[in-house]
Amino acid sequence: MPLKHFAELLECFQWLKDNELDEVDKEHIAEEMSDILNYLILLAESLNIDLFKSALNKIEHNNDKYPIEKSKGSRVKYNKI
């Protein structure tokens, strides 16, 4: 089940502080990320979704939603920019 792998990935970072990222088990994290990626690829194929195209569309959408000249360095929610 994919959710198990998401949870396992999140566990790797659960109690870490920003300055402790160098201490993570990158090999284990890579394995969990690979599991998640494999599920995403299989699901996308089953649903006839082009993941690469979807990712580019999402980036474009976020660029429109959060224009860099207004949102860079800001924590303001997009609907208040």
Short mmCIF file of C-alpha atoms in Angstrom, two decimals, residues 12-51:
data_model
loop_
_atom_site.label_atom_id
_atom_site.label_comp_id
_atom_site.label_asym_id
_atom_site.label_seq_id
_atom_site.Cartn_x
_atom_site.Cartn_y
_atom_site.Cartn_z
CA CYS A 12 12.89 9.54 8.49
CA PHE A 13 12.42 13.28 9.09
CA GLN A 14 9.86 13.34 11.89
CA TRP A 15 12.02 14.50 14.79
CA LEU A 16 14.88 16.11 12.88
CA LYS A 17 15.87 19.72 13.14
CA ASP A 18 17.06 21.55 10.01
CA ASN A 19 20.68 21.31 11.09
CA GLU A 20 20.43 17.50 11.43
CA LEU A 21 19.65 16.70 7.79
CA ASP A 22 23.20 15.46 7.21
CA GLU A 23 22.56 12.69 9.74
CA VAL A 24 19.76 10.97 7.80
CA ASP A 25 20.13 7.50 6.29
CA LYS A 26 20.11 8.56 2.64
CA GLU A 27 20.14 4.99 1.35
CA HIS A 28 16.96 4.18 3.29
CA ILE A 29 15.35 7.45 2.20
CA ALA A 30 16.23 6.71 -1.43
CA GLU A 31 14.56 3.30 -1.12
CA GLU A 32 11.36 4.80 0.29
CA MET A 33 11.33 7.53 -2.37
CA SER A 34 11.79 4.87 -5.05
CA ASP A 35 8.85 2.89 -3.69
CA ILE A 36 6.67 5.99 -3.83
CA LEU A 37 7.85 6.90 -7.33
CA ASN A 38 7.15 3.39 -8.57
CA TYR A 39 3.59 3.55 -7.22
CA LEU A 40 3.06 6.97 -8.80
CA ILE A 41 4.30 5.72 -12.16
CA LEU A 42 2.03 2.67 -12.02
CA LEU A 43 -0.96 4.74 -10.96
CA ALA A 44 -0.31 7.36 -13.62
CA GLU A 45 -0.04 4.66 -16.26
CA SER A 46 -3.30 3.06 -15.10
CA LEU A 47 -5.06 6.43 -15.24
CA ASN A 48 -3.38 7.49 -18.49
CA ILE A 49 -1.79 10.54 -16.83
CA ASP A 50 1.43 12.04 -18.13
CA LEU A 51 3.31 12.74 -14.89
#
